[in-house]
Coordinates of C-alpha atoms in Angstrom, one line a residue:
Chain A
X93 CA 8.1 12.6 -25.9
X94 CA 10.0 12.4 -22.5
X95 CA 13.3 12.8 -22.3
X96 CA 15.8 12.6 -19.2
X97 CA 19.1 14.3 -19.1
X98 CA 22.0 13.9 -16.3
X99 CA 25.9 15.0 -16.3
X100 CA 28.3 15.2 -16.6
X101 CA 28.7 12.2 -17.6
X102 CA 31.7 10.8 -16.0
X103 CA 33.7 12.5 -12.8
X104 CA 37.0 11.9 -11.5
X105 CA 37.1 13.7 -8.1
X106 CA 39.3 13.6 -5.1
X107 CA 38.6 13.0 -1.6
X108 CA 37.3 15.8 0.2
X109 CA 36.1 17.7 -2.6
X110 CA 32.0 19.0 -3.4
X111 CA 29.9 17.2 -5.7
X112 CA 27.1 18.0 -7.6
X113 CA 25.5 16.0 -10.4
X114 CA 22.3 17.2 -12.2
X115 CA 19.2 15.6 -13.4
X116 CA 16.6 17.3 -15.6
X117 CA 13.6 15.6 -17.2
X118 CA 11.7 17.3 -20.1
X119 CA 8.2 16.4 -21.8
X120 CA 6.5 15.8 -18.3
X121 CA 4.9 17.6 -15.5
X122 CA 5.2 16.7 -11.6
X123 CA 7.3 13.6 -12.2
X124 CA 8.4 11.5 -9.4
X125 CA 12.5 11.1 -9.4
X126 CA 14.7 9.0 -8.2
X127 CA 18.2 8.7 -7.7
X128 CA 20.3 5.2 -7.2
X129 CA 23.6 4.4 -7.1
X130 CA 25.6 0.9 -8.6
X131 CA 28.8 0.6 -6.6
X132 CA 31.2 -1.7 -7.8
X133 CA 29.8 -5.2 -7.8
X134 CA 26.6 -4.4 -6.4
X135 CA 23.2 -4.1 -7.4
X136 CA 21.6 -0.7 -8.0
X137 CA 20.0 1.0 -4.4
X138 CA 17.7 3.8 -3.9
X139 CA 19.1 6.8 -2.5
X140 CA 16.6 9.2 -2.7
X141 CA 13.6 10.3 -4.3
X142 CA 11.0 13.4 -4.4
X143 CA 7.2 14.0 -5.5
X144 CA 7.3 17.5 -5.8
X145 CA 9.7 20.7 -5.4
X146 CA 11.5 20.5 -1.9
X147 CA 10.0 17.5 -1.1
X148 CA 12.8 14.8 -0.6
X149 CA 12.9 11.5 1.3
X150 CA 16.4 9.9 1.8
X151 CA 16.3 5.8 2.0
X152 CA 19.5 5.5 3.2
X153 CA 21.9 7.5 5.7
X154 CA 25.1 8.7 3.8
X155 CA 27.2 11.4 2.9
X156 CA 25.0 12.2 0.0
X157 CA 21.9 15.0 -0.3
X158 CA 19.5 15.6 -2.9
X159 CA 17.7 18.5 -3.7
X160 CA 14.6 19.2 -5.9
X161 CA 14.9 23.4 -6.9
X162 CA 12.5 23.0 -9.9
X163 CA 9.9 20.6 -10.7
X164 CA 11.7 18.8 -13.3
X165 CA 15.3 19.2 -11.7
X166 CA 16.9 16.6 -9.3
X167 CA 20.4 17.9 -7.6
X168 CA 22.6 15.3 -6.2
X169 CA 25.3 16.6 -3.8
X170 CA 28.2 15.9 -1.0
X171 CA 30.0 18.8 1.0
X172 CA 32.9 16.5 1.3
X173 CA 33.2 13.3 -1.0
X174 CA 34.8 10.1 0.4
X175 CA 36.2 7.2 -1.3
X176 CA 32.9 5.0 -0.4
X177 CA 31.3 7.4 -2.8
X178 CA 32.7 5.8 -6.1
X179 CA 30.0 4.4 -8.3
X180 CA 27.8 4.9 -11.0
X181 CA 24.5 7.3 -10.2
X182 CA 21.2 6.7 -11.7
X183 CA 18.3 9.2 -12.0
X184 CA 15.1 8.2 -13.3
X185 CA 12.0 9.6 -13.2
X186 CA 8.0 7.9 -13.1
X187 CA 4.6 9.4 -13.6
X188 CA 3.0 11.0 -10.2
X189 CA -0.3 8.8 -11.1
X190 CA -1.5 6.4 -13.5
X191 CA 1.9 4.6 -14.6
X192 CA 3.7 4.8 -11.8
X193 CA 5.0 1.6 -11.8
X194 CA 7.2 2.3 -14.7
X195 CA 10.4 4.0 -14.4
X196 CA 12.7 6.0 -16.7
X197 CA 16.2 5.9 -16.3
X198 CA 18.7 8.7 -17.3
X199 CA 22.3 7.6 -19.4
X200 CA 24.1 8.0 -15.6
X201 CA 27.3 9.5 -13.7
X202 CA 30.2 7.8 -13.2
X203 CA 31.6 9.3 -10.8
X204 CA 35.1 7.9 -9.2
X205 CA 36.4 9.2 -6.0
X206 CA 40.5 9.2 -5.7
Chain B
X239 CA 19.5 -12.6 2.3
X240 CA 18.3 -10.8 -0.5
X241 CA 14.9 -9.6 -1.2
X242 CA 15.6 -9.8 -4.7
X243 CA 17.5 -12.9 -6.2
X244 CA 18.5 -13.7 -9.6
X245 CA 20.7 -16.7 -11.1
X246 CA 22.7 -17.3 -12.5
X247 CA 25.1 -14.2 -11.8
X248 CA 27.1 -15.1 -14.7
X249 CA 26.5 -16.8 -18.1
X250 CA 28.2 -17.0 -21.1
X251 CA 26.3 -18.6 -24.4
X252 CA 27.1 -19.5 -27.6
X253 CA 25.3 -17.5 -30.6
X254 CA 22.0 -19.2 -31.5
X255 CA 21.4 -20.6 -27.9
X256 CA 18.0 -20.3 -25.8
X257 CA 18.7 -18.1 -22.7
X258 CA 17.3 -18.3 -19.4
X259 CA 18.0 -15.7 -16.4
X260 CA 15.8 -16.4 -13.0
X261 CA 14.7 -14.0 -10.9
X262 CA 12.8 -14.7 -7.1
X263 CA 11.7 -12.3 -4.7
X264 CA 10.0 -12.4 -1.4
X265 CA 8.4 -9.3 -1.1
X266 CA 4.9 -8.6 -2.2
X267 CA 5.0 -6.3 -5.2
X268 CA 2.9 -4.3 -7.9
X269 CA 5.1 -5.2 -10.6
X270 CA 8.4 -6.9 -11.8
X271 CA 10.7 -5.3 -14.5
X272 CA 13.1 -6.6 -16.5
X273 CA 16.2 -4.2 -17.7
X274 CA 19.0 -4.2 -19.6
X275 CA 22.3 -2.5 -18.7
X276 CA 24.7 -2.2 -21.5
X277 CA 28.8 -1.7 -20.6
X278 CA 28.4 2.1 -21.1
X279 CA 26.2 1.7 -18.0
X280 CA 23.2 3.1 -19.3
X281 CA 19.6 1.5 -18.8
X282 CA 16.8 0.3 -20.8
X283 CA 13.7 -1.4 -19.2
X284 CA 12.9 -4.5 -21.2
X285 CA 9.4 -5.5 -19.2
X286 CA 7.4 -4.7 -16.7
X287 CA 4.6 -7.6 -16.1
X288 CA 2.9 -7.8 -13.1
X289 CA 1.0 -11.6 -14.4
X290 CA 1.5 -14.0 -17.4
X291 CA 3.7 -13.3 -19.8
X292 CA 4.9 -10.7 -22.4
X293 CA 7.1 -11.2 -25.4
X294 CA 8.7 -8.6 -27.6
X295 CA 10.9 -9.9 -30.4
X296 CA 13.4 -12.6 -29.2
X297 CA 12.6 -11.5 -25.2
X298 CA 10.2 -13.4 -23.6
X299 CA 9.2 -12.4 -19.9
X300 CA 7.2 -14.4 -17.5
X301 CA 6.2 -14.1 -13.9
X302 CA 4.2 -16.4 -11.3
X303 CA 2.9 -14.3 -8.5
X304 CA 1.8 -17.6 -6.6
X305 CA 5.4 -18.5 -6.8
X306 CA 7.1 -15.6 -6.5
X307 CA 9.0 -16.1 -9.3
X308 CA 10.2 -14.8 -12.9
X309 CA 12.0 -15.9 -16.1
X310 CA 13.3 -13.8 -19.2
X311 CA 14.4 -15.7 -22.0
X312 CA 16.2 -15.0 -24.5
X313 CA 15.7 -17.1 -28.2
X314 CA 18.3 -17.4 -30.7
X315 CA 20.8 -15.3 -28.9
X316 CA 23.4 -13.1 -30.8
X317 CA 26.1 -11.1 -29.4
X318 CA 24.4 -8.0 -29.4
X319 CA 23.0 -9.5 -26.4
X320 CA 25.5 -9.7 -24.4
X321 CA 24.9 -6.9 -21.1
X322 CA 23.9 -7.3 -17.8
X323 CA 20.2 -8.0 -17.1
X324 CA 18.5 -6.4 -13.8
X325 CA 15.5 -8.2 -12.4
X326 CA 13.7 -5.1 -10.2
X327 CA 10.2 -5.2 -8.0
X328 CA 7.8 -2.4 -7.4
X329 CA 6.7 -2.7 -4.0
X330 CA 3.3 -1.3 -2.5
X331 CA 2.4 1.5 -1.0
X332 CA 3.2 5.5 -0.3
X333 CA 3.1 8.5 -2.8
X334 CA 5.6 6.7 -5.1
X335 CA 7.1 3.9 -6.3
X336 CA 10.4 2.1 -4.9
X337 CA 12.0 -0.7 -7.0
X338 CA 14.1 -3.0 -5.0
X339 CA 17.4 -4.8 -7.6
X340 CA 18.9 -8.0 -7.7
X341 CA 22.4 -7.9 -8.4
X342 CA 21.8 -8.6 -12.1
X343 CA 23.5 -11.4 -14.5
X344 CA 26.4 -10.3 -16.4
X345 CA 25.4 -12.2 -19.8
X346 CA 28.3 -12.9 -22.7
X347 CA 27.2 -14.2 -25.9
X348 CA 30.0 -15.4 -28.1
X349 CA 30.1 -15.8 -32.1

């Protein structure tokens, strides 16, 4: 069965500092992922999501950056974290064919930005 | 305004009552889902119906493409229900898929 991993699972960090949260999905090959974010009061929005290694399209201009190093590995990162970063981060993951309608979500970060 | 709507934002039901969440969207789509985020913040996808209706247990989802529209229901509710409930589209086209949220309704069900 699939299975869909991300941590850590809670992050206090201040402003200015890196980030780098981690998604790995086992039990599948080639899925498509995803990553969204829930700020505070808000409903969840795409970020960014990939159909294969290096491949990554961003839907929205931020301080954020995903990468894809491995086929079942989705990297979320900032150089330089700002206070507008705060939320909780979603990966999820979806067949590449077939199902693709259905999505998978992973347990989430929260991550809070002092 | 939102592409993706859903009402009410906030409920609160006694135990036993019949549940109803609404969700309207104005984008043409592949599918609707229906999910369930509990406090932790963690997500479970209830339905995904893309006509008629689907029931599993005491959920009942149902969608009218012509309308644009979808309910979930909830019978004989129990606090175990209470969580927030995420009405999301799949819209067409590209390589993947994109879902597109409403801001979800914070259900409380109380003893």
């Amino acid at each position: 069965s699939q299975t869909i991993h991300q941590w850590p699972a809670t992050l206090v960090q201040p402003v200015g500092s890196p980030l780098s949260l981690e998604c790995t999905v086992e039990g599948t090959s080639n899925p498509n992922l995803y990553w969204y974010r829930q700020a505070a009061g808000r409903g969840l929005q795409l970020l960014f999501y990939s159909v294969g290694i290096g491949q990554i399209s961003s839907e929205v201009p931020q301080n954020l950056s995903a990468s894809r190093p491995q086929d079942r590995q989705f990297i979320l990162s900032s150089k330089k974290l700002l206070l507008s970063d705060s939320g909780f981060y979603l990966c999820a993951w979806s067949y590449d064919s077939g199902r693709r309608n259905e999505q998978f979500f992973g347990p989430g970060t929260r991550l809070t930005v002092l | 305004k939102n592409e993706v709507e859903q009402s009410p934002q906030n409920l609160t039901a006694q135990e036993g009552e019949f549940i109803t969440i609404n969700c309207s969207y104005s984008v043409g789509i592949s599918a609707l889902h229906w999910l369930q985020q509990h406090p932790g913040g963690g997500i479970v996808s209830l339905f995904m119906l893309s006509s008629g209706k689907k029931k599993h247990g005491r959920l009942i989802a149902t969608i009218n493409i012509q309308e644009k529209h979808s309910s979930l229901h909830i019978t004989a509710s129990h606090p175990r229900d209470s969580a927030v409930y995420i009405c999301a589209v799949s819209t067409y086209g590209g390589a993947t898929n994109k879902l597109i949220f409403g801001t979800g309704t914070l259900l409380a069900v109380q003893p």
